[in-house]
mmCIF file of C-alpha atoms and ligand atoms in Angstrom:
data_model
loop_
_atom_site.group_PDB
_atom_site.id
_atom_site.type_symbol
_atom_site.label_atom_id
_atom_site.label_comp_id
_atom_site.label_asym_id
_atom_site.label_seq_id
_atom_site.Cartn_x
_atom_site.Cartn_y
_atom_site.Cartn_z
ATOM 1 C CA MET A 673 -3.813 -9.684 -36.421
ATOM 2 C CA LYS A 674 -3.754 -12.045 -33.470
ATOM 3 C CA LYS A 675 -6.960 -12.200 -31.451
ATOM 4 C CA VAL A 676 -6.836 -12.580 -27.659
ATOM 5 C CA ASP A 677 -9.483 -12.435 -24.958
ATOM 6 C CA TYR A 678 -7.289 -10.230 -22.754
ATOM 7 C CA ILE A 679 -4.257 -7.975 -22.846
ATOM 8 C CA ILE A 680 -2.503 -7.610 -19.473
ATOM 9 C CA VAL A 681 -0.184 -4.627 -19.011
ATOM 10 C CA GLY A 682 2.366 -5.267 -16.246
ATOM 11 C CA PHE A 683 3.676 -8.471 -14.729
ATOM 12 C CA GLY A 684 4.186 -7.799 -11.040
ATOM 13 C CA LEU A 685 2.026 -9.683 -8.543
ATOM 14 C CA SER A 686 -1.074 -7.983 -9.943
ATOM 15 C CA GLY A 687 -0.601 -8.967 -13.600
ATOM 16 C CA LEU A 688 0.835 -12.348 -12.656
ATOM 17 C CA HIS A 689 -2.192 -13.417 -10.649
ATOM 18 C CA PHE A 690 -4.574 -12.153 -13.287
ATOM 19 C CA ALA A 691 -2.671 -14.222 -15.873
ATOM 20 C CA LYS A 692 -2.929 -17.293 -13.597
ATOM 21 C CA LYS A 693 -6.674 -16.767 -13.292
ATOM 22 C CA LEU A 694 -6.983 -16.552 -17.089
ATOM 23 C CA ILE A 695 -5.068 -19.818 -17.494
ATOM 24 C CA ASP A 696 -7.417 -21.475 -14.984
ATOM 25 C CA GLU A 697 -10.413 -20.129 -16.887
ATOM 26 C CA ASN A 698 -9.122 -21.099 -20.351
ATOM 27 C CA LYS A 699 -8.953 -17.550 -21.670
ATOM 28 C CA SER A 700 -6.375 -16.441 -24.219
ATOM 29 C CA PHE A 701 -4.146 -13.502 -23.340
ATOM 30 C CA VAL A 702 -0.890 -11.681 -23.911
ATOM 31 C CA VAL A 703 1.193 -9.915 -21.261
ATOM 32 C CA PHE A 704 3.318 -6.816 -21.850
ATOM 33 C CA ASP A 705 5.999 -5.882 -19.342
ATOM 34 C CA ASP A 706 9.018 -3.598 -19.659
ATOM 35 C CA ASN A 707 10.679 -4.010 -16.214
ATOM 36 C CA SER A 708 10.075 -0.333 -15.479
ATOM 37 C CA GLU A 709 8.654 -1.049 -11.995
ATOM 38 C CA ASN A 710 9.788 -3.683 -9.538
ATOM 39 C CA ALA A 711 7.781 -3.588 -6.282
ATOM 40 C CA SER A 712 6.997 -7.292 -6.533
ATOM 41 C CA LEU A 713 10.639 -8.204 -7.178
ATOM 42 C CA VAL A 714 12.066 -6.314 -4.201
ATOM 43 C CA ALA A 715 9.192 -7.157 -1.812
ATOM 44 C CA GLY A 716 10.223 -8.673 1.490
ATOM 45 C CA GLY A 717 8.113 -11.671 0.555
ATOM 46 C CA ILE A 718 6.309 -11.812 3.875
ATOM 47 C CA PHE A 719 2.725 -12.955 4.021
ATOM 48 C CA ASN A 720 1.177 -12.176 7.339
ATOM 49 C CA PRO A 721 -2.501 -11.582 8.124
ATOM 50 C CA VAL A 722 -1.814 -9.758 11.419
ATOM 51 C CA ILE A 723 -1.021 -6.056 11.752
ATOM 52 C CA LEU A 724 1.938 -6.292 14.116
ATOM 53 C CA LYS A 725 1.789 -2.731 15.394
ATOM 54 C CA ARG A 726 -1.643 -3.034 16.963
ATOM 55 C CA PHE A 727 -2.226 -6.807 16.965
ATOM 56 C CA ASN A 728 -5.351 -6.854 14.843
ATOM 57 C CA LEU A 729 -6.243 -8.577 11.607
ATOM 58 C CA ALA A 730 -5.682 -6.911 8.256
ATOM 59 C CA TRP A 731 -8.725 -6.364 6.013
ATOM 60 C CA ASN A 732 -10.336 -9.711 5.094
ATOM 61 C CA ALA A 733 -7.095 -11.366 6.190
ATOM 62 C CA ASP A 734 -8.346 -14.860 6.902
ATOM 63 C CA LEU A 735 -10.146 -15.133 3.575
ATOM 64 C CA LEU A 736 -7.210 -13.657 1.639
ATOM 65 C CA LEU A 737 -4.759 -16.011 3.338
ATOM 66 C CA THR A 738 -6.760 -19.164 2.611
ATOM 67 C CA HIS A 739 -7.207 -18.286 -1.047
ATOM 68 C CA ALA A 740 -3.604 -17.092 -1.474
ATOM 69 C CA LYS A 741 -2.207 -20.382 -0.179
ATOM 70 C CA GLU A 742 -4.356 -22.355 -2.616
ATOM 71 C CA VAL A 743 -3.272 -20.221 -5.560
ATOM 72 C CA TYR A 744 0.461 -20.209 -4.711
ATOM 73 C CA GLU A 745 0.404 -23.977 -4.248
ATOM 74 C CA SER A 746 -1.362 -24.340 -7.578
ATOM 75 C CA LEU A 747 1.337 -22.131 -9.174
ATOM 76 C CA GLU A 748 4.033 -24.305 -7.603
ATOM 77 C CA ARG A 749 2.462 -27.358 -9.233
ATOM 78 C CA LEU A 750 2.088 -25.605 -12.604
ATOM 79 C CA LEU A 751 5.683 -24.344 -12.664
ATOM 80 C CA GLY A 752 7.330 -27.212 -10.799
ATOM 81 C CA VAL A 753 9.138 -24.812 -8.448
ATOM 82 C CA LYS A 754 8.868 -24.285 -4.678
ATOM 83 C CA PHE A 755 8.609 -20.628 -3.693
ATOM 84 C CA LEU A 756 6.155 -20.622 -0.766
ATOM 85 C CA HIS A 757 7.696 -21.314 2.645
ATOM 86 C CA SER A 758 5.767 -21.443 5.913
ATOM 87 C CA LYS A 759 7.684 -19.565 8.620
ATOM 88 C CA PRO A 760 6.522 -18.015 11.865
ATOM 89 C CA ILE A 761 7.277 -14.401 12.725
ATOM 90 C CA TYR A 762 8.643 -13.524 16.163
ATOM 91 C CA ARG A 763 7.405 -10.140 17.314
ATOM 92 C CA ARG A 764 9.880 -8.531 19.709
ATOM 93 C CA PHE A 765 7.980 -6.737 22.497
ATOM 94 C CA ASN A 766 9.083 -3.264 23.557
ATOM 95 C CA SER A 767 7.232 -3.158 26.878
ATOM 96 C CA VAL A 768 5.133 -5.110 29.356
ATOM 97 C CA GLU A 769 2.089 -3.249 27.992
ATOM 98 C CA GLU A 770 2.739 -4.725 24.561
ATOM 99 C CA GLN A 771 2.946 -8.203 26.046
ATOM 100 C CA ASN A 772 -0.399 -7.613 27.777
ATOM 101 C CA ASP A 773 -1.924 -6.321 24.528
ATOM 102 C CA TRP A 774 -0.747 -9.520 22.842
ATOM 103 C CA PHE A 775 -2.594 -11.650 25.383
ATOM 104 C CA SER A 776 -5.769 -9.539 25.073
ATOM 105 C CA ALA A 777 -5.629 -9.839 21.282
ATOM 106 C CA SER A 778 -5.075 -13.597 21.407
ATOM 107 C CA ASP A 779 -8.314 -13.933 23.396
ATOM 108 C CA GLN A 780 -10.267 -12.677 20.387
ATOM 109 C CA SER A 781 -11.684 -15.563 18.384
ATOM 110 C CA GLN A 782 -10.480 -14.332 14.971
ATOM 111 C CA LEU A 783 -6.909 -13.810 16.236
ATOM 112 C CA SER A 784 -6.423 -16.792 18.536
ATOM 113 C CA LYS A 785 -5.223 -19.129 15.781
ATOM 114 C CA PHE A 786 -2.541 -16.632 14.732
ATOM 115 C CA LEU A 787 -1.084 -15.454 18.069
ATOM 116 C CA ASN A 788 0.728 -18.031 20.171
ATOM 117 C CA THR A 789 0.373 -17.360 23.903
ATOM 118 C CA ASP A 790 3.516 -19.354 24.796
ATOM 119 C CA LEU A 791 5.965 -16.484 24.639
ATOM 120 C CA LYS A 792 9.568 -17.051 23.674
ATOM 121 C CA LYS A 793 11.827 -15.660 26.396
ATOM 122 C CA SER A 794 14.869 -14.955 24.244
ATOM 123 C CA ILE A 795 16.441 -15.399 20.822
ATOM 124 C CA PRO A 796 20.241 -15.864 20.721
ATOM 125 C CA TYR A 797 22.076 -12.677 19.684
ATOM 126 C CA ILE A 798 18.884 -10.593 19.555
ATOM 127 C CA GLN A 799 18.822 -7.953 22.289
ATOM 128 C CA SER A 800 15.543 -7.658 24.149
ATOM 129 C CA GLU A 801 14.397 -6.764 27.664
ATOM 130 C CA PHE A 802 11.053 -8.435 27.007
ATOM 131 C CA SER A 803 9.794 -11.630 25.382
ATOM 132 C CA PHE A 804 8.844 -12.469 21.797
ATOM 133 C CA GLY A 805 5.370 -13.437 20.567
ATOM 134 C CA GLU A 806 5.076 -16.007 17.782
ATOM 135 C CA VAL A 807 2.695 -15.332 14.894
ATOM 136 C CA ASN A 808 1.563 -18.527 13.168
ATOM 137 C CA LYS A 809 0.256 -19.273 9.659
ATOM 138 C CA THR A 810 2.682 -16.713 8.234
ATOM 139 C CA GLY A 811 5.456 -17.256 5.737
ATOM 140 C CA TYR A 812 7.811 -16.164 3.051
ATOM 141 C CA LEU A 813 7.205 -16.094 -0.700
ATOM 142 C CA ASP A 814 10.225 -15.988 -3.005
ATOM 143 C CA THR A 815 8.694 -13.451 -5.377
ATOM 144 C CA VAL A 816 11.759 -13.317 -7.636
ATOM 145 C CA LEU A 817 11.654 -17.063 -8.238
ATOM 146 C CA LEU A 818 7.886 -16.992 -8.786
ATOM 147 C CA ILE A 819 7.942 -14.106 -11.265
ATOM 148 C CA LYS A 820 10.964 -15.411 -13.199
ATOM 149 C CA SER A 821 9.552 -18.952 -13.411
ATOM 150 C CA PHE A 822 6.100 -17.820 -14.521
ATOM 151 C CA LYS A 823 7.524 -15.334 -17.019
ATOM 152 C CA ASN A 824 9.662 -18.109 -18.487
ATOM 153 C CA TYR A 825 6.584 -20.359 -18.717
ATOM 154 C CA LEU A 826 4.564 -17.670 -20.518
ATOM 155 C CA GLN A 827 7.447 -16.894 -22.871
ATOM 156 C CA GLN A 828 7.557 -20.556 -23.864
ATOM 157 C CA GLN A 829 3.803 -20.412 -24.567
ATOM 158 C CA GLY A 830 4.378 -17.271 -26.664
ATOM 159 C CA ASN A 831 2.163 -14.986 -24.612
ATOM 160 C CA PHE A 832 4.675 -12.698 -22.918
ATOM 161 C CA ILE A 833 6.100 -9.661 -24.682
ATOM 162 C CA GLU A 834 8.967 -7.887 -22.968
ATOM 163 C CA GLU A 835 8.464 -4.302 -24.049
ATOM 164 C CA ALA A 836 6.862 -1.057 -22.886
ATOM 165 C CA PHE A 837 3.161 -0.821 -23.567
ATOM 166 C CA ASN A 838 2.670 2.285 -25.695
ATOM 167 C CA TYR A 839 -0.700 3.828 -24.783
ATOM 168 C CA ASN A 840 -0.667 5.952 -27.979
ATOM 169 C CA GLU A 841 -0.940 2.807 -30.096
ATOM 170 C CA LEU A 842 -4.019 1.529 -28.293
ATOM 171 C CA ASN A 843 -7.183 1.910 -30.362
ATOM 172 C CA SER A 844 -10.172 1.731 -28.041
ATOM 173 C CA ALA A 845 -12.704 2.006 -30.895
ATOM 174 C CA LYS A 846 -11.273 -1.000 -32.765
ATOM 175 C CA ASN A 847 -10.100 -2.897 -29.637
ATOM 176 C CA SER A 848 -6.686 -3.235 -31.203
ATOM 177 C CA TYR A 849 -3.110 -2.753 -30.099
ATOM 178 C CA LYS A 850 -0.301 -3.204 -32.622
ATOM 179 C CA ASP A 851 -0.729 -6.767 -33.999
ATOM 180 C CA PHE A 852 -3.419 -7.730 -31.504
ATOM 181 C CA THR A 853 -7.154 -7.429 -31.256
ATOM 182 C CA PHE A 854 -8.597 -7.996 -27.815
ATOM 183 C CA ASN A 855 -11.859 -8.186 -25.933
ATOM 184 C CA LYS A 856 -10.619 -6.695 -22.663
ATOM 185 C CA ILE A 857 -7.523 -5.019 -21.328
ATOM 186 C CA VAL A 858 -6.386 -5.063 -17.695
ATOM 187 C CA PHE A 859 -3.832 -2.510 -16.544
ATOM 188 C CA CYS A 860 -1.518 -3.746 -13.771
ATOM 189 C CA GLU A 861 1.383 -1.266 -13.870
ATOM 190 C CA GLY A 862 1.910 -0.714 -10.157
ATOM 191 C CA ASN A 863 3.352 2.748 -9.610
ATOM 192 C CA GLY A 864 3.617 3.076 -13.419
ATOM 193 C CA LEU A 865 -0.124 3.804 -13.426
ATOM 194 C CA SER A 866 0.710 7.502 -13.278
ATOM 195 C CA LEU A 867 1.710 7.277 -16.979
ATOM 196 C CA ASN A 868 -1.521 5.549 -18.005
ATOM 197 C CA PRO A 869 -3.800 8.172 -19.625
ATOM 198 C CA PHE A 870 -6.934 6.092 -18.932
ATOM 199 C CA PHE A 871 -6.521 5.680 -15.186
ATOM 200 C CA ASN A 872 -4.029 8.312 -14.022
ATOM 201 C CA ASP A 873 -6.791 10.277 -12.304
ATOM 202 C CA LEU A 874 -6.935 7.568 -9.604
ATOM 203 C CA PRO A 875 -5.370 8.590 -6.271
ATOM 204 C CA LEU A 876 -2.359 6.275 -6.361
ATOM 205 C CA VAL A 877 0.558 7.328 -4.145
ATOM 206 C CA GLY A 878 4.036 5.892 -4.656
ATOM 207 C CA ASN A 879 5.832 4.937 -1.465
ATOM 208 C CA LYS A 880 9.489 4.033 -1.810
ATOM 209 C CA GLY A 881 10.697 1.071 0.209
ATOM 210 C CA GLU A 882 14.238 -0.191 0.668
ATOM 211 C CA TYR A 883 15.849 -3.334 2.029
ATOM 212 C CA VAL A 884 19.439 -4.241 2.762
ATOM 213 C CA THR A 885 20.699 -7.816 2.713
ATOM 214 C CA ILE A 886 23.290 -8.690 5.337
ATOM 215 C CA LYS A 887 25.560 -11.667 5.850
ATOM 216 C CA CYS A 888 25.684 -12.605 9.511
ATOM 217 C CA GLU A 889 27.490 -15.794 10.465
ATOM 218 C CA GLY A 890 26.378 -17.490 13.668
ATOM 219 C CA LEU A 891 22.909 -15.973 13.938
ATOM 220 C CA ASN A 892 21.326 -19.167 12.592
ATOM 221 C CA LEU A 893 17.821 -17.730 12.760
ATOM 222 C CA GLU A 894 15.235 -19.786 10.866
ATOM 223 C CA GLU A 895 12.165 -17.687 11.711
ATOM 224 C CA MET A 896 11.338 -14.150 10.656
ATOM 225 C CA LEU A 897 11.801 -11.432 13.266
ATOM 226 C CA LYS A 898 9.785 -8.238 13.643
ATOM 227 C CA PHE A 899 11.329 -5.429 15.680
ATOM 228 C CA SER A 900 11.144 -1.877 14.326
ATOM 229 C CA LEU A 901 11.972 -3.611 10.990
ATOM 230 C CA PHE A 902 11.671 -7.108 9.613
ATOM 231 C CA LEU A 903 14.608 -9.492 9.517
ATOM 232 C CA ILE A 904 13.979 -12.276 7.009
ATOM 233 C CA PRO A 905 16.270 -15.323 6.783
ATOM 234 C CA LEU A 906 17.211 -16.201 3.190
ATOM 235 C CA GLY A 907 19.585 -19.100 3.968
ATOM 236 C CA ASN A 908 23.398 -19.267 3.793
ATOM 237 C CA ASP A 909 23.715 -16.697 6.639
ATOM 238 C CA LEU A 910 21.942 -14.080 4.518
ATOM 239 C CA TYR A 911 19.107 -11.947 5.946
ATOM 240 C CA LYS A 912 16.966 -9.267 4.348
ATOM 241 C CA VAL A 913 16.442 -6.303 6.694
ATOM 242 C CA GLY A 914 13.870 -3.534 6.185
ATOM 243 C CA ALA A 915 11.875 -1.972 4.848
ATOM 244 C CA THR A 916 11.760 1.808 4.839
ATOM 245 C CA TYR A 917 8.754 3.953 3.846
ATOM 246 C CA ASN A 918 9.215 7.211 1.948
ATOM 247 C CA ARG A 919 6.600 9.165 0.003
ATOM 248 C CA GLN A 920 8.953 12.056 -0.799
ATOM 249 C CA PHE A 921 11.292 10.123 -3.057
ATOM 250 C CA LYS A 922 13.119 11.620 -6.032
ATOM 251 C CA ASP A 923 14.183 8.405 -7.762
ATOM 252 C CA ARG A 924 13.926 4.637 -7.444
ATOM 253 C CA GLU A 925 17.609 4.019 -6.688
ATOM 254 C CA PRO A 926 18.854 2.569 -3.364
ATOM 255 C CA SER A 927 19.845 5.491 -1.106
ATOM 256 C CA THR A 928 22.526 5.972 1.552
ATOM 257 C CA SER A 929 19.962 7.615 3.862
ATOM 258 C CA ALA A 930 17.699 4.519 3.838
ATOM 259 C CA LYS A 931 20.681 2.252 4.404
ATOM 260 C CA LYS A 932 21.763 4.361 7.384
ATOM 261 C CA GLN A 933 18.222 4.370 8.789
ATOM 262 C CA ILE A 934 18.038 0.568 8.559
ATOM 263 C CA LEU A 935 21.474 -0.068 10.060
ATOM 264 C CA ILE A 936 20.888 2.254 13.038
ATOM 265 C CA LYS A 937 17.783 0.230 13.931
ATOM 266 C CA LEU A 938 19.496 -3.081 13.269
ATOM 267 C CA ASP A 939 22.491 -2.210 15.460
ATOM 268 C CA LYS A 940 20.147 -1.712 18.411
ATOM 269 C CA VAL A 941 19.037 -5.363 18.348
ATOM 270 C CA LEU A 942 21.608 -7.504 16.547
ATOM 271 C CA GLU A 943 24.478 -8.526 18.824
ATOM 272 C CA LEU A 944 26.699 -10.074 16.147
ATOM 273 C CA PRO A 945 28.940 -8.495 13.498
ATOM 274 C CA TYR A 946 27.576 -8.502 9.959
ATOM 275 C CA GLU A 947 28.385 -7.304 6.486
ATOM 276 C CA VAL A 948 25.981 -5.500 4.104
ATOM 277 C CA VAL A 949 26.055 -7.391 0.811
ATOM 278 C CA HIS A 950 23.171 -5.876 -1.114
ATOM 279 C CA GLN A 951 20.584 -3.086 -1.117
ATOM 280 C CA GLU A 952 17.454 -2.690 -3.231
ATOM 281 C CA ALA A 953 14.581 -0.252 -3.638
ATOM 282 C CA GLY A 954 11.090 -0.317 -5.124
ATOM 283 C CA ILE A 955 7.954 1.797 -5.176
ATOM 284 C CA ARG A 956 4.846 0.472 -3.438
ATOM 285 C CA PRO A 957 1.593 1.433 -5.161
ATOM 286 C CA THR A 958 -0.387 2.753 -2.171
ATOM 287 C CA THR A 959 -3.606 4.660 -1.578
ATOM 288 C CA LYS A 960 -4.681 7.052 1.174
ATOM 289 C CA ASP A 961 -7.524 4.815 2.337
ATOM 290 C CA ARG A 962 -5.168 1.784 2.243
ATOM 291 C CA ARG A 963 -7.460 -0.092 -0.125
ATOM 292 C CA ALA A 964 -6.707 -1.402 -3.604
ATOM 293 C CA LEU A 965 -7.832 0.253 -6.844
ATOM 294 C CA ILE A 966 -9.776 -2.286 -8.871
ATOM 295 C CA GLY A 967 -12.521 -1.861 -11.429
ATOM 296 C CA ARG A 968 -13.777 -0.684 -14.781
ATOM 297 C CA HIS A 969 -13.086 2.549 -16.653
ATOM 298 C CA SER A 970 -16.041 4.907 -16.346
ATOM 299 C CA GLU A 971 -16.447 5.319 -20.125
ATOM 300 C CA ILE A 972 -14.491 2.588 -21.916
ATOM 301 C CA LYS A 973 -16.303 -0.490 -20.714
ATOM 302 C CA ASN A 974 -13.667 -3.084 -21.586
ATOM 303 C CA PHE A 975 -10.744 -1.255 -19.879
ATOM 304 C CA TYR A 976 -9.952 -2.379 -16.321
ATOM 305 C CA VAL A 977 -7.442 -1.541 -13.611
ATOM 306 C CA ASN A 978 -5.912 -3.819 -10.953
ATOM 307 C CA ASN A 979 -3.626 -1.818 -8.674
ATOM 308 C CA GLY A 980 -3.059 -0.144 -5.284
ATOM 309 C CA TYR A 981 -1.970 -3.191 -3.285
ATOM 310 C CA GLY A 982 0.142 -1.105 -0.887
ATOM 311 C CA SER A 983 2.337 -3.233 1.348
ATOM 312 C CA ARG A 984 0.220 -6.396 1.250
ATOM 313 C CA GLY A 985 0.380 -7.490 -2.379
ATOM 314 C CA ILE A 986 1.261 -11.110 -1.657
ATOM 315 C CA LEU A 987 -1.975 -11.856 0.185
ATOM 316 C CA LEU A 988 -4.188 -9.522 -1.797
ATOM 317 C CA ALA A 989 -3.224 -10.265 -5.410
ATOM 318 C CA PRO A 990 -4.761 -13.781 -5.707
ATOM 319 C CA SER A 991 -8.166 -12.669 -4.386
ATOM 320 C CA ALA A 992 -8.053 -9.410 -6.352
ATOM 321 C CA ALA A 993 -7.582 -11.408 -9.573
ATOM 322 C CA LYS A 994 -10.537 -13.636 -8.705
ATOM 323 C CA TRP A 995 -12.794 -10.690 -7.809
ATOM 324 C CA LEU A 996 -11.874 -8.756 -10.934
ATOM 325 C CA PHE A 997 -12.353 -11.768 -13.205
ATOM 326 C CA ASN A 998 -15.781 -12.557 -11.706
ATOM 327 C CA PHE A 999 -16.720 -8.895 -12.031
ATOM 328 C CA ILE A 1000 -15.740 -8.802 -15.706
ATOM 329 C CA GLU A 1001 -17.072 -12.174 -16.815
ATOM 330 C CA TYR A 1002 -20.002 -12.785 -14.457
ATOM 331 C CA GLN A 1003 -20.970 -9.242 -13.384
ATOM 332 C CA GLN A 1004 -20.348 -10.138 -9.728
ATOM 333 C CA GLU A 1005 -19.936 -7.026 -7.599
ATOM 334 C CA LEU A 1006 -16.472 -6.092 -6.407
ATOM 335 C CA PRO A 1007 -16.017 -5.573 -2.658
ATOM 336 C CA LYS A 1008 -16.984 -1.902 -2.335
ATOM 337 C CA GLU A 1009 -13.833 -1.063 -0.318
ATOM 338 C CA ILE A 1010 -11.573 -1.763 -3.327
ATOM 339 C CA ASP A 1011 -13.868 -0.806 -6.198
ATOM 340 C CA ILE A 1012 -12.630 2.357 -7.958
ATOM 341 C CA ALA A 1013 -16.305 3.347 -8.199
ATOM 342 C CA ARG A 1014 -15.832 4.703 -4.644
ATOM 343 C CA PHE A 1015 -14.135 7.745 -6.216
ATOM 344 C CA ASN A 1016 -17.009 8.576 -8.614
HETATM 345 C C1 FAD B 1266 10.511 -2.608 -0.326
HETATM 346 C C2 FAD B 1266 9.170 -3.273 -0.427
HETATM 347 C C3 FAD B 1266 8.866 -4.317 0.419
HETATM 348 C C4 FAD B 1266 7.628 -4.966 0.337
HETATM 349 N N1 FAD B 1266 7.399 -6.042 1.121
HETATM 350 C C5 FAD B 1266 6.227 -6.717 0.998
HETATM 351 C C6 FAD B 1266 6.000 -7.893 1.759
HETATM 352 O O1 FAD B 1266 6.863 -8.352 2.506
HETATM 353 N N2 FAD B 1266 4.784 -8.508 1.639
HETATM 354 C C7 FAD B 1266 3.800 -8.041 0.792
HETATM 355 O O2 FAD B 1266 2.720 -8.629 0.724
HETATM 356 N N3 FAD B 1266 4.016 -6.925 0.033
HETATM 357 C C8 FAD B 1266 5.198 -6.268 0.123
HETATM 358 N N4 FAD B 1266 5.421 -5.151 -0.627
HETATM 359 C C9 FAD B 1266 4.334 -4.644 -1.464
HETATM 360 C C10 FAD B 1266 4.216 -5.416 -2.774
HETATM 361 O O3 FAD B 1266 5.478 -5.557 -3.308
HETATM 362 C C11 FAD B 1266 3.283 -4.657 -3.720
HETATM 363 O O4 FAD B 1266 2.019 -4.501 -3.129
HETATM 364 C C12 FAD B 1266 3.080 -5.429 -5.032
HETATM 365 O O5 FAD B 1266 4.299 -5.966 -5.455
HETATM 366 C C13 FAD B 1266 2.525 -4.554 -6.112
HETATM 367 O O6 FAD B 1266 2.408 -5.337 -7.268
HETATM 368 P P1 FAD B 1266 2.025 -4.681 -8.662
HETATM 369 O O7 FAD B 1266 1.975 -5.795 -9.629
HETATM 370 O O8 FAD B 1266 0.827 -3.821 -8.494
HETATM 371 O O9 FAD B 1266 3.254 -3.674 -8.992
HETATM 372 P P2 FAD B 1266 4.725 -3.987 -9.520
HETATM 373 O O10 FAD B 1266 5.311 -5.146 -8.849
HETATM 374 O O11 FAD B 1266 5.486 -2.705 -9.451
HETATM 375 O O12 FAD B 1266 4.521 -4.404 -11.028
HETATM 376 C C14 FAD B 1266 4.110 -3.520 -12.024
HETATM 377 C C15 FAD B 1266 4.643 -4.070 -13.338
HETATM 378 O O13 FAD B 1266 4.129 -3.282 -14.418
HETATM 379 C C16 FAD B 1266 5.159 -3.083 -15.364
HETATM 380 N N5 FAD B 1266 4.835 -1.882 -16.129
HETATM 381 C C17 FAD B 1266 4.555 -0.632 -15.655
HETATM 382 N N6 FAD B 1266 4.290 0.207 -16.679
HETATM 383 C C18 FAD B 1266 4.393 -0.527 -17.820
HETATM 384 C C19 FAD B 1266 4.235 -0.219 -19.216
HETATM 385 N N7 FAD B 1266 3.875 0.996 -19.665
HETATM 386 N N8 FAD B 1266 4.450 -1.204 -20.110
HETATM 387 C C20 FAD B 1266 4.799 -2.460 -19.714
HETATM 388 N N9 FAD B 1266 4.944 -2.798 -18.407
HETATM 389 C C21 FAD B 1266 4.741 -1.841 -17.478
HETATM 390 C C22 FAD B 1266 6.414 -2.975 -14.533
HETATM 391 O O14 FAD B 1266 7.577 -3.278 -15.267
HETATM 392 C C23 FAD B 1266 6.162 -4.006 -13.422
HETATM 393 O O15 FAD B 1266 6.670 -5.276 -13.757
HETATM 394 C C24 FAD B 1266 6.668 -4.501 -0.601
HETATM 395 C C25 FAD B 1266 6.974 -3.449 -1.454
HETATM 396 C C26 FAD B 1266 8.226 -2.843 -1.397
HETATM 397 C C27 FAD B 1266 8.559 -1.742 -2.361
#
């Protein structure tokens, strides 16, 4: 039997950041992942503290952003790979009212550092009757590169097992699972939580999201663009465009209906020809109250869950890992908004 401090089930952004926290805190662990979910791999990669529909800050955004940057930079140093890229977002305005709302929002002290009041009049080949507002301190995280690099690192250390975690083989009385004994187990399965018999009573709602990748020569856009969708430059004339939201999905495969929906919106703003080169889909783990699901099992005191990041996993995951770790090891209270105790 191999003894570890922690077992982590799932290696999306949730499990990944918890593993990073355990490395920082000198705890032993093993990760299980079976590639059954992929929200973190298909994510747009945008980190952005501002809600661009209403021009207000997302929950705890400033704090999450500061901590996330520190952790991603620390991961870059650990893995020797660059995956965090600062990039502004240009928000395309649909009306004069929206422009006015932008100026009102930028007057608020907590938003002023994010919303640039020098509007951009036009962007070549992007149709617009109105200007564009620049959001600062935003950026793009190459989640695929991050996850692959970290997985590779953990495999070399011998603490990553690429297989499905079988809940039937978990012995909560003996704290054992197959060849392992453990002190604590943290479940990070994203939408796969519905198959977890210990936490599947939590109100997690899957929300399917899809992106297409286009090749568009001549656009030469370096910044991210927000219109009714996001357009994210990937380099080499490639741009990710999306995403869709769908709670009534039947499967996790890319769909023709989502592709059509995206291209109709894209055709309204992009004034250059393009070619669709790729399409991908994933299931966001969301909740009705738009808050994460983090905390301890009501009866089995060393079983924990770290889930429900919705559409903001990139900013939330580093702080969630810190909060959960401090809760487990130092009995520090979780923020009540994300604590699963709110459903008791
Ligand atoms: C289309 C789309 C676009 C998005 N864009 C953004 C964005 O731009 N910015 C942003 O911040 N967020 C974005 N998100 C949201 C973000 O991707 C999620 O909040 C986040 O990735 C969720 O991470 P997770 O680790 O909880 O889940 P996941 O990434 O789904 O990871 C769960 C992991 O658990 C594993 N697993 C599940 N069950 C088992 C089992 N029984 N045994 C072993 N392993 C198991 C799966 O294989 C998977 O690797 C987007 C999501 C989608 C779908």
